[in-house]
Coordinates of C-alpha atoms in Angstrom, one line a residue:
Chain A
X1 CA -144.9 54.2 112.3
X2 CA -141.7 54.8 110.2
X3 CA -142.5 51.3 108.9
X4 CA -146.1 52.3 107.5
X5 CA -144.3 55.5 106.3
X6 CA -141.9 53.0 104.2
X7 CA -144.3 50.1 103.3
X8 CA -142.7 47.4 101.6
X9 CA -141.1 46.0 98.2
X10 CA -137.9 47.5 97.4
X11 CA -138.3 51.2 99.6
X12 CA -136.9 49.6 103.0
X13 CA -133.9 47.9 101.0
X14 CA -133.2 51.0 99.3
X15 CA -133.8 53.4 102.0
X16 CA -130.9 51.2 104.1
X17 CA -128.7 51.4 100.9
X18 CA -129.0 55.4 100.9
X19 CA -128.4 55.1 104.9
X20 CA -125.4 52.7 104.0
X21 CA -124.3 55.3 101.8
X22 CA -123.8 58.1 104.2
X23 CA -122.2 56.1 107.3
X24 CA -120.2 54.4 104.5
X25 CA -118.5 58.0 104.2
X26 CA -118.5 58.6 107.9
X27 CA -116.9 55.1 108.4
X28 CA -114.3 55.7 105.8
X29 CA -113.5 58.9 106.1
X30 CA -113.1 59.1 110.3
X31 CA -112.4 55.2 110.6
X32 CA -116.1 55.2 112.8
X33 CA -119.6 55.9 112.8
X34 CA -121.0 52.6 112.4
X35 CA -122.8 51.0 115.3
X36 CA -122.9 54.7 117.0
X37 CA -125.3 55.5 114.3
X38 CA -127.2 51.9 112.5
X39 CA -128.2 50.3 116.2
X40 CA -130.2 53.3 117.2
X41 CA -131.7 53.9 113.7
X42 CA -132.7 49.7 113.9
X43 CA -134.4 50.3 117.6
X44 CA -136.4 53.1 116.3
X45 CA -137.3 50.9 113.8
X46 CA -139.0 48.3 116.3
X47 CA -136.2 45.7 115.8
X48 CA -135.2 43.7 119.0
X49 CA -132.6 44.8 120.7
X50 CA -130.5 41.9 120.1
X51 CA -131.1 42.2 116.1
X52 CA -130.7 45.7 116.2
X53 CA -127.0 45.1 117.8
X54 CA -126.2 42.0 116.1
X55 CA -127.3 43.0 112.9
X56 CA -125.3 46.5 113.4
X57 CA -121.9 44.3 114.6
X58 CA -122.3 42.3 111.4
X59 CA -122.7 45.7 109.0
X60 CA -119.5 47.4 111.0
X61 CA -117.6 44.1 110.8
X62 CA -118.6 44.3 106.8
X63 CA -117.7 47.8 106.0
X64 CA -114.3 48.0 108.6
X65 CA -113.6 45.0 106.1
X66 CA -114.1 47.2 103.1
X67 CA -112.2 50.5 104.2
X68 CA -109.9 48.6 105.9
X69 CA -108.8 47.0 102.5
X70 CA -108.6 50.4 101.1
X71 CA -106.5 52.1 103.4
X72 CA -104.0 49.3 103.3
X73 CA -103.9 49.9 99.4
X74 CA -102.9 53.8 100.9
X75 CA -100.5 52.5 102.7
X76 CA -102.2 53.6 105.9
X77 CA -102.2 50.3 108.1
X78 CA -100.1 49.7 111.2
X79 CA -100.0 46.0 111.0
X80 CA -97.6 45.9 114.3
X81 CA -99.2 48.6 116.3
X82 CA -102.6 47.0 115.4
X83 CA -101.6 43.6 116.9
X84 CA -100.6 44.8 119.8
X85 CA -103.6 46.9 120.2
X86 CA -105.9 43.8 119.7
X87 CA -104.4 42.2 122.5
X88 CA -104.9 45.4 125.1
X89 CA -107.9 45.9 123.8
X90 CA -109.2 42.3 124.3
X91 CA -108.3 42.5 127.9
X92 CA -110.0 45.7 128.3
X93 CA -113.0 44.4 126.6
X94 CA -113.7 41.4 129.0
X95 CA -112.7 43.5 131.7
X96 CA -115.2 45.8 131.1
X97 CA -117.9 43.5 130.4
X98 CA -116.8 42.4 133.9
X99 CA -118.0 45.8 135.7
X100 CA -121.1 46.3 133.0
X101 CA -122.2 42.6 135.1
X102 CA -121.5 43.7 138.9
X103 CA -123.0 47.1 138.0
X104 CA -126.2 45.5 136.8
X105 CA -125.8 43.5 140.0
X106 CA -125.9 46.9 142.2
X107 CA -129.0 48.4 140.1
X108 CA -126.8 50.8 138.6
X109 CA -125.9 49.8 135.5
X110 CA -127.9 51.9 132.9
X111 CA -127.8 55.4 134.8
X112 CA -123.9 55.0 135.0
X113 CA -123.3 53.8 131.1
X114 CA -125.7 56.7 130.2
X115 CA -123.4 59.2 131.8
X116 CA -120.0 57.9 131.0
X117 CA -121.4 57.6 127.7
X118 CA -122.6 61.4 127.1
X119 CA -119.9 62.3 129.0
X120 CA -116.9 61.1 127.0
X121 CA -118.6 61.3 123.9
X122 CA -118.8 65.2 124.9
X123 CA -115.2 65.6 126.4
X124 CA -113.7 64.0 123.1
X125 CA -116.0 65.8 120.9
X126 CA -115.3 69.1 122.8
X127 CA -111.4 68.6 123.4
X128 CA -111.3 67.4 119.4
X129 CA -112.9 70.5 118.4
X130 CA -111.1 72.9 120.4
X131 CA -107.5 71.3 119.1
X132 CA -108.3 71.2 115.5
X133 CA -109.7 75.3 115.9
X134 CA -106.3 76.1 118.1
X135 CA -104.2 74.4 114.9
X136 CA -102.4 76.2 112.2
X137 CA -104.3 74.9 109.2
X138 CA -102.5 74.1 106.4
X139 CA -100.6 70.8 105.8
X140 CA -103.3 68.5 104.2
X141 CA -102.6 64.6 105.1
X142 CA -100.1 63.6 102.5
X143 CA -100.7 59.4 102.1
X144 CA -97.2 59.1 100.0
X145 CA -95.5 60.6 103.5
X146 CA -97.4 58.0 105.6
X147 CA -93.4 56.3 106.4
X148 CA -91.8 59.5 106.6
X149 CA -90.8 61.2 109.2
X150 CA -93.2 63.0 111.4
X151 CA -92.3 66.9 112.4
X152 CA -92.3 66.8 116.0
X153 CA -94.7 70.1 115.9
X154 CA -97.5 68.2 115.3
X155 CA -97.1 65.4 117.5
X156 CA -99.7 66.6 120.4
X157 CA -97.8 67.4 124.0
X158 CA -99.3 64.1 125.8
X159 CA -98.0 61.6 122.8
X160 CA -94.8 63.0 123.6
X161 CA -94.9 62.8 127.4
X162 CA -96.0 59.0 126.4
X163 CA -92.9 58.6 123.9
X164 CA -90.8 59.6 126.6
X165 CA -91.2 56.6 129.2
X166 CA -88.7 54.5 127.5
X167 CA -89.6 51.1 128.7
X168 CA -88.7 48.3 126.6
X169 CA -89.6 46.3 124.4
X170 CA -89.6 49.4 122.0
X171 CA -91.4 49.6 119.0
X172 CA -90.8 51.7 115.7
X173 CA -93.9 52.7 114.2
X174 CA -94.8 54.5 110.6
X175 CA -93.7 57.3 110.8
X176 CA -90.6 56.7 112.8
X177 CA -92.5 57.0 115.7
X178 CA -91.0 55.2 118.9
X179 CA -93.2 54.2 121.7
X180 CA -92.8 51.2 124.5
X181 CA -94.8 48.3 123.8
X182 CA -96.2 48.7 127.7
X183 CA -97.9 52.0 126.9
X184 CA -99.4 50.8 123.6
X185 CA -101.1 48.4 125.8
X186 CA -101.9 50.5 128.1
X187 CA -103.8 52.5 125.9
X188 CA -105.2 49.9 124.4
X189 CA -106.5 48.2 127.6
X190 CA -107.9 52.0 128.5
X191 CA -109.5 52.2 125.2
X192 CA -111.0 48.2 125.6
X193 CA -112.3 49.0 128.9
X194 CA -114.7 51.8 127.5
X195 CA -115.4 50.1 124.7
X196 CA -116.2 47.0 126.6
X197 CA -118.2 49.1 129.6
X198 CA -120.9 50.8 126.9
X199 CA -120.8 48.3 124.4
X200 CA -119.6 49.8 121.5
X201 CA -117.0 49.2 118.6
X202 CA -115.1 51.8 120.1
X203 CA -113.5 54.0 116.7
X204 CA -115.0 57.2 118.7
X205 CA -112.2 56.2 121.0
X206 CA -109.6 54.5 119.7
X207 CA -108.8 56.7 116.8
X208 CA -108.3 59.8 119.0
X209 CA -106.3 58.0 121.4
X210 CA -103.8 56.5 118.7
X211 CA -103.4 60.1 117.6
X212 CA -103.7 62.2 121.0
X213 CA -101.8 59.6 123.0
X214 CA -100.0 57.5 120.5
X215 CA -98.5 60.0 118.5
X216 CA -99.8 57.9 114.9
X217 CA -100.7 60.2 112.0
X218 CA -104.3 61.2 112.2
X219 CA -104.4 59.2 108.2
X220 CA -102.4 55.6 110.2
X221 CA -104.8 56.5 113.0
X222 CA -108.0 55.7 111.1
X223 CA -106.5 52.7 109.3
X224 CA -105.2 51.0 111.8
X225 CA -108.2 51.3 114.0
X226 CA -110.7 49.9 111.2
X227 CA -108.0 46.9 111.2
X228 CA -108.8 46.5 114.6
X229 CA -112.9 46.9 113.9
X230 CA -112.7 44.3 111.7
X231 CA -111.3 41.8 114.1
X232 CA -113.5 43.1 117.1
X233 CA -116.7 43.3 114.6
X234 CA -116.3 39.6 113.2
X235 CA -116.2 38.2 116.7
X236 CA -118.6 40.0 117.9
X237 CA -121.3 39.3 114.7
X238 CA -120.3 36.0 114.7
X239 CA -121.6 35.8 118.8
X240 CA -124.4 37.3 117.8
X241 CA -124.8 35.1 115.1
X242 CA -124.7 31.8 116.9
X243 CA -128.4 33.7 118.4
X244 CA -129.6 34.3 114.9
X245 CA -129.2 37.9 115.4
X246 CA -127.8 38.3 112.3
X247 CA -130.2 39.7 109.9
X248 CA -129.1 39.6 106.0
X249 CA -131.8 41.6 104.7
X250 CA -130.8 44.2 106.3
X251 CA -126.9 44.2 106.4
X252 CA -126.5 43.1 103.0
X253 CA -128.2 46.1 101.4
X254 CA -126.8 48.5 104.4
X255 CA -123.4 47.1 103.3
X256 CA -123.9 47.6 99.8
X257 CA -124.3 51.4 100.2
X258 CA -122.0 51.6 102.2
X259 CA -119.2 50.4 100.4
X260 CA -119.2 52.5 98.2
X261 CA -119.3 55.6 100.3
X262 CA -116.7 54.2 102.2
X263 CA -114.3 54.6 99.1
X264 CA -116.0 58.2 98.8
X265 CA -114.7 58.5 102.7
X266 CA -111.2 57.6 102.6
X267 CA -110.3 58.9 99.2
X268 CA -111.6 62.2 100.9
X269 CA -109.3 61.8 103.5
X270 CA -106.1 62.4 100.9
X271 CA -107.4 65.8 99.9
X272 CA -109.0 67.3 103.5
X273 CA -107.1 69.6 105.2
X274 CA -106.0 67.4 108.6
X275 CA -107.1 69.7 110.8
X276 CA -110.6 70.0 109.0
X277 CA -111.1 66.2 109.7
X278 CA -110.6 66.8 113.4
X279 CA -113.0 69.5 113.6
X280 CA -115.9 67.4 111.6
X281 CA -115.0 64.6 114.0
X282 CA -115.8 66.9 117.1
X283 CA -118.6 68.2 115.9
X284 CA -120.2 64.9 115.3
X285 CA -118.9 63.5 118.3
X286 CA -121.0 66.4 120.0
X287 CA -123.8 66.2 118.7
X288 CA -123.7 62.4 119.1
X289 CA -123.5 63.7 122.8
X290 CA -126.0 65.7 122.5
X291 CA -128.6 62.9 120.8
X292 CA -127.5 60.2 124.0
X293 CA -128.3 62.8 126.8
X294 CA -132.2 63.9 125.3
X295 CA -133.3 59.9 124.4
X296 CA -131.6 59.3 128.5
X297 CA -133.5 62.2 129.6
X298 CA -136.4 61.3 128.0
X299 CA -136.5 58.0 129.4
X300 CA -135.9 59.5 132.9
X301 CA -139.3 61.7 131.7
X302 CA -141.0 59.1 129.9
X303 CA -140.7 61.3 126.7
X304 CA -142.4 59.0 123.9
X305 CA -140.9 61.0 121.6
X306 CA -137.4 61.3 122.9
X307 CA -135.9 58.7 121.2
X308 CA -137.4 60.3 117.6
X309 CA -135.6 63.5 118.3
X310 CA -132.7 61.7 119.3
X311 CA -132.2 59.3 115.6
X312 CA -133.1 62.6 113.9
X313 CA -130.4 64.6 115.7
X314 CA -127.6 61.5 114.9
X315 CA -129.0 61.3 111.5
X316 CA -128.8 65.1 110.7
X317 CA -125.3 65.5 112.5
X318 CA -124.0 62.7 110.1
X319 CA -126.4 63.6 106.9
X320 CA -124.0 67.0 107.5
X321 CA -120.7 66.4 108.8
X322 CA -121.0 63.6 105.4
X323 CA -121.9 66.5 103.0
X324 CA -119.3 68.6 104.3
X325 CA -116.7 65.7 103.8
X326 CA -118.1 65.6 100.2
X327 CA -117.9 69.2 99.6
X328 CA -114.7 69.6 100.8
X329 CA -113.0 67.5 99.0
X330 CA -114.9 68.7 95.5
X331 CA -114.0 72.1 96.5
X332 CA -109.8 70.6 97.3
X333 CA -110.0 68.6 93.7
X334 CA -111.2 72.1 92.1
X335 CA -108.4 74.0 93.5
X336 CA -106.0 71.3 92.7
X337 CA -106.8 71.4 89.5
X338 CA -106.2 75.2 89.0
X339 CA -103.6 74.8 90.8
X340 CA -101.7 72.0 88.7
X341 CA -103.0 74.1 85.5
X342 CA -103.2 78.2 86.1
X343 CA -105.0 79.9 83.3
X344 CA -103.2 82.0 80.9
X345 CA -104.3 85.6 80.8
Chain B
X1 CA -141.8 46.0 113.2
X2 CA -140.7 46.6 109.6
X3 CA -140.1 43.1 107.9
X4 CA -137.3 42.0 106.5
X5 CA -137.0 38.1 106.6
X6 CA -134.4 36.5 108.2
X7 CA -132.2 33.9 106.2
X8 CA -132.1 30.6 107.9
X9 CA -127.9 30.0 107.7
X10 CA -126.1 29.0 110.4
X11 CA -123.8 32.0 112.3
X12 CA -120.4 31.1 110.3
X13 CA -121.9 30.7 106.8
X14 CA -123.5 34.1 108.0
X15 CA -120.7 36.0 109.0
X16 CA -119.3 33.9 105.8
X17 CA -121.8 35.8 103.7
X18 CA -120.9 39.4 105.3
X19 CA -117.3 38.9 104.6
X20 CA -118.0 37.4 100.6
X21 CA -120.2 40.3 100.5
X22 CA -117.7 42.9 101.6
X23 CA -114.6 41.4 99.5
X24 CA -117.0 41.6 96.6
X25 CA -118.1 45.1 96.7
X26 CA -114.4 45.9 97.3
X27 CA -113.5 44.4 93.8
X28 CA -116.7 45.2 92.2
X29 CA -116.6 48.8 92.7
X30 CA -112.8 49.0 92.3
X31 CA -113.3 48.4 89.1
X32 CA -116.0 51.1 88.9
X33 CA -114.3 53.3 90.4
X34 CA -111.3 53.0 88.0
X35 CA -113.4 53.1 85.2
X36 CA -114.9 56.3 86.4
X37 CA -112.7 57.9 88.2
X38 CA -111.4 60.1 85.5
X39 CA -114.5 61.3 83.8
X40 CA -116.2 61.9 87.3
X41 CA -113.2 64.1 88.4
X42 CA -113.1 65.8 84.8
X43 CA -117.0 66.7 85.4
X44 CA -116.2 68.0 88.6
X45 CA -113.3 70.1 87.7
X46 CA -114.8 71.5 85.0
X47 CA -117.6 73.2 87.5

């Protein structure tokens, strides 16, 4: 149906640049979005499964290429905490790839990724929320402080609980952060086992995790997660390549919109207020949440329409959360610039 | 299902292609962004 609605000719490839567009900004601006959102939108759009997912690995493996570059020009890439996360999260990965297999064995596969999906997508989103509302305010994410110093106010209480098991090897992150090399693995492993056990790039996780448990600036957060992306998207796109589930006419124009509102995304995150990017993070988190549990439940009802609802809900959520990015960092330039030149009476 | 052809290339020259692709876009609107970037802030700023 949404394919009659399109037609043909240069409306599909123009429609996936606009769509590029928006998770571009997403992607740059929270350092995720990607699969989350293009895999579903592909389904709905009567691709295979495995095209839908190969072709979605391929576009995030693109764009974490793209931001990824572009953070590093801000200075906002841990190269060494990165590393070391890839190898955790590796590990995780095949390990939970491991209990996705004896799960399918026992029958219960899909009911248990459906809940441990909406689930953490709805305790991250809600925990997310509720710390960026409890914050001060104030403070916006300065990229020339990114190897400065961090105040140990806004390090959160469990990153310091996890700074304080002094294990060595330690290692000296930006920021002067300290953490042992065990509990960066750790994490990482934690995070790779999700990501792994519902198939999924894993950003929604990852970036919270580097701040909440970690202790990284939320601006090092997101770049050195889409460092990681880009290593766990190319492998992954190039697996699903070797299938020929790799479809260029559809990532190369997806990628080409979203390239460009990648750079919209992460330039936006030098002039939002830190803890407004937490709370637009929740909320999309939540209503990502929300979009898994109706297209589950429909399924359980056999709900044609379920799935519909549930793309529209993703898309709006994002189509939002992306025009609030936009308009809050229009409305931060504006009152830089009155700010940098008040008017004379 | 919506058409979009599939490009017979093997899986590295694809994931090749994506990565070309990316690093182009990168550059290409780098440079449009620099070229930009002052006049679209101006126009902005000026609202």
């Amino acid at each position: 149906m949404i394919g009659e609605l399109l037609g043909s000719g240069m409306a599909l490839p123009a429609m996936f640049v606009g769509f590029g567009l928006l998770i571009g900004i997403l992607f740059g601006f929270f350092g995720m979005g990607g699969s989350f959102l293009v895999t579903p939108a592909l389904l709905v759009m009567g691709y295979p499964s495995r095209v839908a997912v190969g072709s979605g690995l391929a576009f995030v493996f693109g764009t974490a290429v793209i931001a990824t570059l572009k953070h590093r020009d801000l200075g906002q890439v841990d190269y060494k905490l990165g590393v070391s996360m890839i190898i955790g999260t590796t590990i995780g990965i095949e390990v939970g790839k491991e209990m996705v297999v004896y799960l399918e064995e026992l029958g219960l596969a899909g009911s248990v990724i459906s809940v441990i999906y909406v689930g953490l997508l709805g305790g991250i989103g809600l925990f997310v929320t509720r710390e960026a509302l409890k914050g001060g305010g104030g403070g916006g994410v300065d990229h020339d402080d990114a190897d400065g110093e961090i105040d140990a106010d806004d390090i959160p209480d469990i990153a310091k609980k996890i700074q304080s098991y002094r294990v060595p090897p330690m290692l000296t992150l930006r920021g002067g952060v300290q953490v042992s090399l065990w509990m960066i693995l750790a994490v990482a492993f934690a995070t790779g086992l999700l990501s792994g056990l519902l198939g999924v790039g894993g950003g929604f996780i990852r970036m919270p995790a580097l701040f909440y448990l970690i202790g990284v600036p939320v601006p090092i957060a997101v770049g050195t997660d889409l460092f990681e992306i880009v290593f766990s998207g190319g492998i992954g796109s190039l697996l699903y390549a070797e299938l020929g589930a790799v479809n260029l006419g559809i990532v190369v124009p997806l990628l080409a919109g979203s390239a460009l509102g990648a750079r919209l995304g992460s330039a936006a995150t030098s002039l939002v207020d830190e803890d407004g990017i937490k709370v637009y993070f929740g909320l999309m988190l939540l209503g990502g949440a929300v979009a898994v549990a109706i297209q589950e439940g429909g399924k359980a009802l056999d709900l044609p329409g379920a799935q519909v609802v549930s793309l529209l809900l993703i898309v709006a959520s994002a189509l939002l959360v992306a025009g609030a990015v936009v308009v809050s960092s229009v409305r931060a330039l504006q009152r830089r610039e009155s700010a940098a030149s008040p008017a004379a009476d | 299902m919506i058409a979009v052809p599939a490009l017979p290339v093997d899986a590295l020259s694809t994931v090749g292609a994506v990565l070309l692709e990316a690093i182009v876009l990168y550059v290409g609107y780098g440079l449009l962004v620099s070229t930009l970037e002052s006049r679209v802030t101006a126009a902005i700023t000026e609202r």
